[in-house]
mmCIF file of C-alpha atoms in Angstrom:
data_model
loop_
_atom_site.group_PDB
_atom_site.id
_atom_site.type_symbol
_atom_site.label_atom_id
_atom_site.label_comp_id
_atom_site.label_asym_id
_atom_site.label_seq_id
_atom_site.Cartn_x
_atom_site.Cartn_y
_atom_site.Cartn_z
ATOM 1 C CA MET A 1480 -30.397 54.687 18.893
ATOM 2 C CA LYS A 1481 -30.416 55.786 15.267
ATOM 3 C CA LYS A 1482 -26.719 54.892 14.958
ATOM 4 C CA THR A 1483 -27.395 51.418 16.373
ATOM 5 C CA VAL A 1484 -30.261 50.794 13.940
ATOM 6 C CA GLY A 1485 -28.121 52.046 11.055
ATOM 7 C CA LEU A 1486 -25.275 49.697 12.065
ATOM 8 C CA ILE A 1487 -27.645 46.719 12.246
ATOM 9 C CA ILE A 1488 -29.022 47.528 8.787
ATOM 10 C CA LEU A 1489 -25.484 47.821 7.409
ATOM 11 C CA ILE A 1490 -24.474 44.462 8.926
ATOM 12 C CA CYS A 1491 -27.591 42.805 7.504
ATOM 13 C CA ALA A 1492 -26.892 44.285 4.073
ATOM 14 C CA TYR A 1493 -23.329 42.964 4.066
ATOM 15 C CA GLY A 1494 -24.595 39.587 5.273
ATOM 16 C CA ALA A 1495 -27.118 39.450 2.450
ATOM 17 C CA MET A 1496 -24.445 40.388 -0.071
ATOM 18 C CA TYR A 1497 -22.158 37.666 1.292
ATOM 19 C CA MET A 1498 -24.865 35.006 1.108
ATOM 20 C CA ALA A 1499 -25.771 36.086 -2.413
ATOM 21 C CA GLY A 1500 -22.134 35.684 -3.412
ATOM 22 C CA GLN A 1501 -22.070 32.190 -1.902
ATOM 23 C CA ASP A 1502 -25.218 31.239 -3.797
ATOM 24 C CA LYS A 1503 -23.438 31.949 -7.068
ATOM 25 C CA LEU A 1504 -20.911 29.179 -6.518
ATOM 26 C CA PRO A 1505 -21.532 26.311 -8.964
ATOM 27 C CA VAL A 1506 -21.846 23.781 -6.117
ATOM 28 C CA PRO A 1507 -24.472 23.078 -3.435
ATOM 29 C CA GLY A 1508 -24.131 24.533 0.038
ATOM 30 C CA ASN A 1509 -22.956 21.226 1.483
ATOM 31 C CA PRO A 1510 -20.956 18.291 0.092
ATOM 32 C CA SER A 1511 -22.875 15.138 -0.756
ATOM 33 C CA SER A 1512 -19.889 12.860 -0.112
ATOM 34 C CA TRP A 1513 -16.087 12.790 -0.298
ATOM 35 C CA VAL A 1514 -16.288 12.664 -4.102
ATOM 36 C CA ASN A 1515 -18.656 15.330 -5.434
ATOM 37 C CA ASP A 1516 -18.741 14.475 -9.116
ATOM 38 C CA TYR A 1517 -20.986 17.218 -10.485
ATOM 39 C CA ALA A 1518 -19.451 16.856 -13.962
ATOM 40 C CA GLY A 1519 -20.145 13.108 -14.143
ATOM 41 C CA VAL A 1520 -16.490 12.170 -14.681
ATOM 42 C CA PHE A 1521 -16.321 8.896 -12.743
ATOM 43 C CA SER A 1522 -18.214 5.638 -12.976
ATOM 44 C CA THR A 1523 -20.112 4.355 -9.954
ATOM 45 C CA ALA A 1524 -17.363 1.830 -9.188
ATOM 46 C CA GLU A 1525 -14.601 4.438 -9.516
ATOM 47 C CA ARG A 1526 -16.429 6.886 -7.279
ATOM 48 C CA GLN A 1527 -16.999 4.189 -4.672
ATOM 49 C CA GLN A 1528 -13.310 3.223 -4.606
ATOM 50 C CA LEU A 1529 -12.263 6.839 -4.160
ATOM 51 C CA GLU A 1530 -14.890 7.298 -1.442
ATOM 52 C CA GLU A 1531 -13.573 4.307 0.490
ATOM 53 C CA LYS A 1532 -9.976 5.537 0.232
ATOM 54 C CA LEU A 1533 -10.808 9.064 1.420
ATOM 55 C CA ASN A 1534 -13.140 7.899 4.179
ATOM 56 C CA ARG A 1535 -10.529 5.462 5.512
ATOM 57 C CA PHE A 1536 -7.934 8.234 5.492
ATOM 58 C CA GLU A 1537 -10.201 10.619 7.418
ATOM 59 C CA VAL A 1538 -10.944 7.956 10.033
ATOM 60 C CA ASN A 1539 -7.233 7.216 10.525
ATOM 61 C CA THR A 1540 -5.917 10.796 10.495
ATOM 62 C CA SER A 1541 -8.922 13.157 10.875
ATOM 63 C CA THR A 1542 -7.709 14.995 7.734
ATOM 64 C CA GLN A 1543 -10.446 15.559 5.177
ATOM 65 C CA ILE A 1544 -9.908 15.452 1.402
ATOM 66 C CA PHE A 1545 -12.856 16.371 -0.811
ATOM 67 C CA VAL A 1546 -12.888 15.853 -4.572
ATOM 68 C CA VAL A 1547 -15.010 18.230 -6.652
ATOM 69 C CA THR A 1548 -15.610 18.070 -10.390
ATOM 70 C CA VAL A 1549 -17.530 20.839 -12.163
ATOM 71 C CA ALA A 1550 -18.666 21.177 -15.757
ATOM 72 C CA ASP A 1551 -19.465 24.888 -15.250
ATOM 73 C CA ASN A 1552 -17.140 26.980 -13.102
ATOM 74 C CA GLY A 1553 -19.598 29.853 -12.809
ATOM 75 C CA GLY A 1554 -16.995 32.316 -14.028
ATOM 76 C CA TYR A 1555 -14.528 31.542 -11.238
ATOM 77 C CA THR A 1556 -10.934 30.554 -11.829
ATOM 78 C CA ALA A 1557 -9.867 27.269 -10.262
ATOM 79 C CA SER A 1558 -7.542 29.071 -7.839
ATOM 80 C CA ASP A 1559 -10.464 31.183 -6.637
ATOM 81 C CA LEU A 1560 -13.192 28.562 -6.708
ATOM 82 C CA ALA A 1561 -11.431 25.798 -4.749
ATOM 83 C CA PRO A 1562 -10.805 27.794 -1.532
ATOM 84 C CA ARG A 1563 -14.293 29.302 -1.763
ATOM 85 C CA ILE A 1564 -15.770 25.792 -1.816
ATOM 86 C CA GLY A 1565 -13.589 24.811 1.141
ATOM 87 C CA GLU A 1566 -14.814 27.822 3.110
ATOM 88 C CA LEU A 1567 -18.459 27.257 2.161
ATOM 89 C CA TRP A 1568 -18.349 23.592 3.190
ATOM 90 C CA GLY A 1569 -16.218 24.099 6.286
ATOM 91 C CA VAL A 1570 -13.667 21.572 5.093
ATOM 92 C CA GLY A 1571 -11.323 20.299 7.815
ATOM 93 C CA GLN A 1572 -11.715 19.733 11.539
ATOM 94 C CA LYS A 1573 -12.653 22.773 13.595
ATOM 95 C CA GLY A 1574 -9.557 24.378 15.069
ATOM 96 C CA LYS A 1575 -7.207 22.279 12.925
ATOM 97 C CA ASP A 1576 -7.970 23.559 9.415
ATOM 98 C CA ASN A 1577 -6.756 20.195 8.127
ATOM 99 C CA GLY A 1578 -8.867 19.918 4.986
ATOM 100 C CA MET A 1579 -8.181 19.830 1.269
ATOM 101 C CA ILE A 1580 -10.141 20.404 -1.911
ATOM 102 C CA VAL A 1581 -9.079 18.722 -5.157
ATOM 103 C CA LEU A 1582 -10.924 20.630 -7.873
ATOM 104 C CA MET A 1583 -11.291 19.350 -11.435
ATOM 105 C CA ASP A 1584 -12.624 22.105 -13.696
ATOM 106 C CA MET A 1585 -13.708 20.129 -16.770
ATOM 107 C CA ALA A 1586 -14.689 23.287 -18.677
ATOM 108 C CA GLU A 1587 -11.206 24.793 -18.473
ATOM 109 C CA LYS A 1588 -9.386 21.435 -18.157
ATOM 110 C CA GLU A 1589 -7.708 22.556 -14.956
ATOM 111 C CA VAL A 1590 -6.847 20.682 -11.780
ATOM 112 C CA LEU A 1591 -6.050 22.456 -8.520
ATOM 113 C CA ILE A 1592 -5.263 21.279 -4.999
ATOM 114 C CA SER A 1593 -6.269 23.729 -2.255
ATOM 115 C CA THR A 1594 -4.962 22.976 1.243
ATOM 116 C CA GLY A 1595 -5.929 24.303 4.652
ATOM 117 C CA TYR A 1596 -3.377 26.149 6.783
ATOM 118 C CA GLY A 1597 -3.122 23.190 9.137
ATOM 119 C CA ILE A 1598 -1.493 20.915 6.558
ATOM 120 C CA GLU A 1599 0.506 23.397 4.467
ATOM 121 C CA GLU A 1600 3.753 22.221 6.070
ATOM 122 C CA TYR A 1601 3.149 18.762 4.569
ATOM 123 C CA ILE A 1602 1.792 19.895 1.203
ATOM 124 C CA PRO A 1603 2.834 23.485 0.433
ATOM 125 C CA ASP A 1604 1.744 25.096 -2.820
ATOM 126 C CA ALA A 1605 4.904 24.053 -4.670
ATOM 127 C CA ILE A 1606 4.352 20.408 -3.738
ATOM 128 C CA ALA A 1607 0.647 20.582 -4.625
ATOM 129 C CA SER A 1608 1.535 21.917 -8.073
ATOM 130 C CA ARG A 1609 4.151 19.190 -8.536
ATOM 131 C CA ILE A 1610 1.622 16.491 -7.617
ATOM 132 C CA VAL A 1611 -0.820 17.821 -10.197
ATOM 133 C CA ARG A 1612 1.855 18.073 -12.865
ATOM 134 C CA ASN A 1613 3.660 14.777 -12.220
ATOM 135 C CA GLU A 1614 1.029 12.400 -10.844
ATOM 136 C CA ILE A 1615 -2.369 13.575 -12.070
ATOM 137 C CA LEU A 1616 -2.059 15.244 -15.472
ATOM 138 C CA PRO A 1617 -0.084 12.484 -17.275
ATOM 139 C CA ARG A 1618 -2.976 10.055 -16.715
ATOM 140 C CA PHE A 1619 -5.560 12.731 -17.521
ATOM 141 C CA ARG A 1620 -3.919 13.252 -20.907
ATOM 142 C CA GLU A 1621 -4.497 9.550 -21.534
ATOM 143 C CA GLY A 1622 -8.173 10.002 -20.686
ATOM 144 C CA ASP A 1623 -7.914 8.012 -17.432
ATOM 145 C CA PHE A 1624 -9.261 10.484 -14.890
ATOM 146 C CA TYR A 1625 -9.739 7.923 -12.145
ATOM 147 C CA ALA A 1626 -6.150 6.637 -12.286
ATOM 148 C CA GLY A 1627 -4.705 10.159 -12.336
ATOM 149 C CA LEU A 1628 -6.736 11.290 -9.356
ATOM 150 C CA SER A 1629 -6.093 8.065 -7.447
ATOM 151 C CA ASP A 1630 -2.338 8.384 -8.000
ATOM 152 C CA GLY A 1631 -2.408 11.986 -6.824
ATOM 153 C CA ILE A 1632 -4.381 11.109 -3.694
ATOM 154 C CA ASP A 1633 -1.923 8.314 -2.871
ATOM 155 C CA VAL A 1634 0.967 10.801 -2.918
ATOM 156 C CA MET A 1635 -0.966 13.337 -0.839
ATOM 157 C CA THR A 1636 -1.927 10.816 1.826
ATOM 158 C CA SER A 1637 1.649 9.496 1.967
ATOM 159 C CA LEU A 1638 2.955 13.021 2.552
ATOM 160 C CA LEU A 1639 0.336 13.705 5.212
ATOM 161 C CA GLU A 1640 1.096 10.417 6.971
ATOM 162 C CA GLY A 1641 4.813 11.194 6.985
ATOM 163 C CA ALA A 1642 5.855 8.362 4.684
ATOM 164 C CA TYR A 1643 8.282 10.873 3.173
ATOM 165 C CA THR A 1644 8.923 14.594 3.458
ATOM 166 C CA PRO A 1645 8.120 17.254 0.861
ATOM 167 C CA ASP A 1646 11.846 17.573 0.097
ATOM 168 C CA GLU A 1647 12.142 13.817 -0.450
ATOM 169 C CA TYR A 1648 9.171 13.896 -2.801
ATOM 170 C CA LEU A 1649 10.735 16.759 -4.745
ATOM 171 C CA GLN A 1650 13.951 14.782 -5.138
ATOM 172 C CA GLN A 1651 12.043 11.703 -6.320
ATOM 173 C CA SER A 1652 9.902 13.633 -8.788
ATOM 174 C CA GLU A 1653 12.849 15.617 -10.151
ATOM 175 C CA GLY A 1654 14.704 12.358 -10.735
ATOM 176 C CA SER A 1655 11.766 10.894 -12.664
ATOM 177 C CA VAL A 1656 11.437 14.043 -14.786
ATOM 178 C CA LEU A 1657 15.155 13.995 -15.618
ATOM 179 C CA GLY A 1658 14.917 10.333 -16.561
ATOM 180 C CA GLY A 1659 11.972 11.102 -18.839
ATOM 181 C CA ILE A 1660 13.874 13.904 -20.563
ATOM 182 C CA ILE A 1661 16.885 11.664 -21.151
ATOM 183 C CA SER A 1662 14.659 8.897 -22.517
ATOM 184 C CA MET A 1663 12.917 11.330 -24.863
ATOM 185 C CA PHE A 1664 16.283 12.655 -26.084
ATOM 186 C CA ILE A 1665 17.460 9.114 -26.842
ATOM 187 C CA ILE A 1666 14.246 8.357 -28.754
ATOM 188 C CA ILE A 1667 14.605 11.537 -30.813
ATOM 189 C CA MET A 1668 18.222 10.695 -31.652
ATOM 190 C CA VAL A 1669 17.222 7.171 -32.752
ATOM 191 C CA ILE A 1670 14.442 8.560 -34.972
ATOM 192 C CA MET A 1671 16.827 11.065 -36.521
ATOM 193 C CA ALA A 1672 19.335 8.306 -37.173
ATOM 194 C CA ILE A 1673 16.726 6.084 -38.835
ATOM 195 C CA PHE A 1674 15.121 8.694 -41.055
ATOM 196 C CA GLY A 1675 18.209 10.809 -41.587
ATOM 197 C CA GLY A 1676 19.792 8.020 -43.620
ATOM 198 C CA ASN A 1677 17.101 8.245 -46.273
ATOM 199 C CA ARG A 1678 16.700 11.904 -47.213
ATOM 200 C CA ARG A 1679 14.183 11.190 -49.961
ATOM 201 C CA ARG A 1680 11.553 10.195 -47.405
ATOM 202 C CA SER A 1681 9.565 12.924 -45.664
ATOM 203 C CA VAL A 1682 8.103 12.605 -42.208
ATOM 204 C CA GLY A 1683 5.063 14.743 -41.382
ATOM 205 C CA MET A 1684 3.995 15.871 -37.928
ATOM 206 C CA GLY A 1685 0.281 15.368 -37.299
ATOM 207 C CA SER A 1686 -1.792 17.297 -34.778
ATOM 208 C CA SER A 1687 -2.290 15.753 -31.361
ATOM 209 C CA ASN A 1688 -5.785 14.751 -30.244
ATOM 210 C CA LEU A 1689 -4.843 14.676 -26.569
ATOM 211 C CA PRO A 1690 -6.973 16.828 -24.264
ATOM 212 C CA LEU A 1691 -5.300 20.124 -23.429
ATOM 213 C CA TRP A 1692 -4.789 19.480 -19.727
#
């Protein structure tokens, strides 16, 4: 009897500790919508357009994509916070684990895509990182958070719908990166040719005011 009571007390203590840990997350216990803009990043119109896109996708495929923006990460790294939010909210259909969290940590200027096990074959970690790097961050650096996120969601939904495979996306994105490098090299060579002809002129490099995404 004493052992049973002791076990119950121990289970309750662990349960209390677990709930206390969940309470520390910098988000409510349940999502308010598909786009949970706690950092106030998007306008009402932008949020509504994203909501419609994500809701339509869930209706057509049953896969859930939640967007979360936070101004205070509560001391969590993005890689730790995103899956914790997904677990807290129960993202994805029961038994399918087909949910995703797109976390925008505005304090650390980080973006992370966290996928459930049920859709990892369509968007593995390497592909998720490539989407952030190639589709989302370039627009974020321009200050257009809505366009960057919308572009990233379009790629994710296309992958999940089978419009193209992860390997095909990698080939496409690698081709665009190579083209960008070649274009940049050509621009640098042109600049060197223009200013190299007049050695008396000096060209200074100013500091960039782009956000450090």
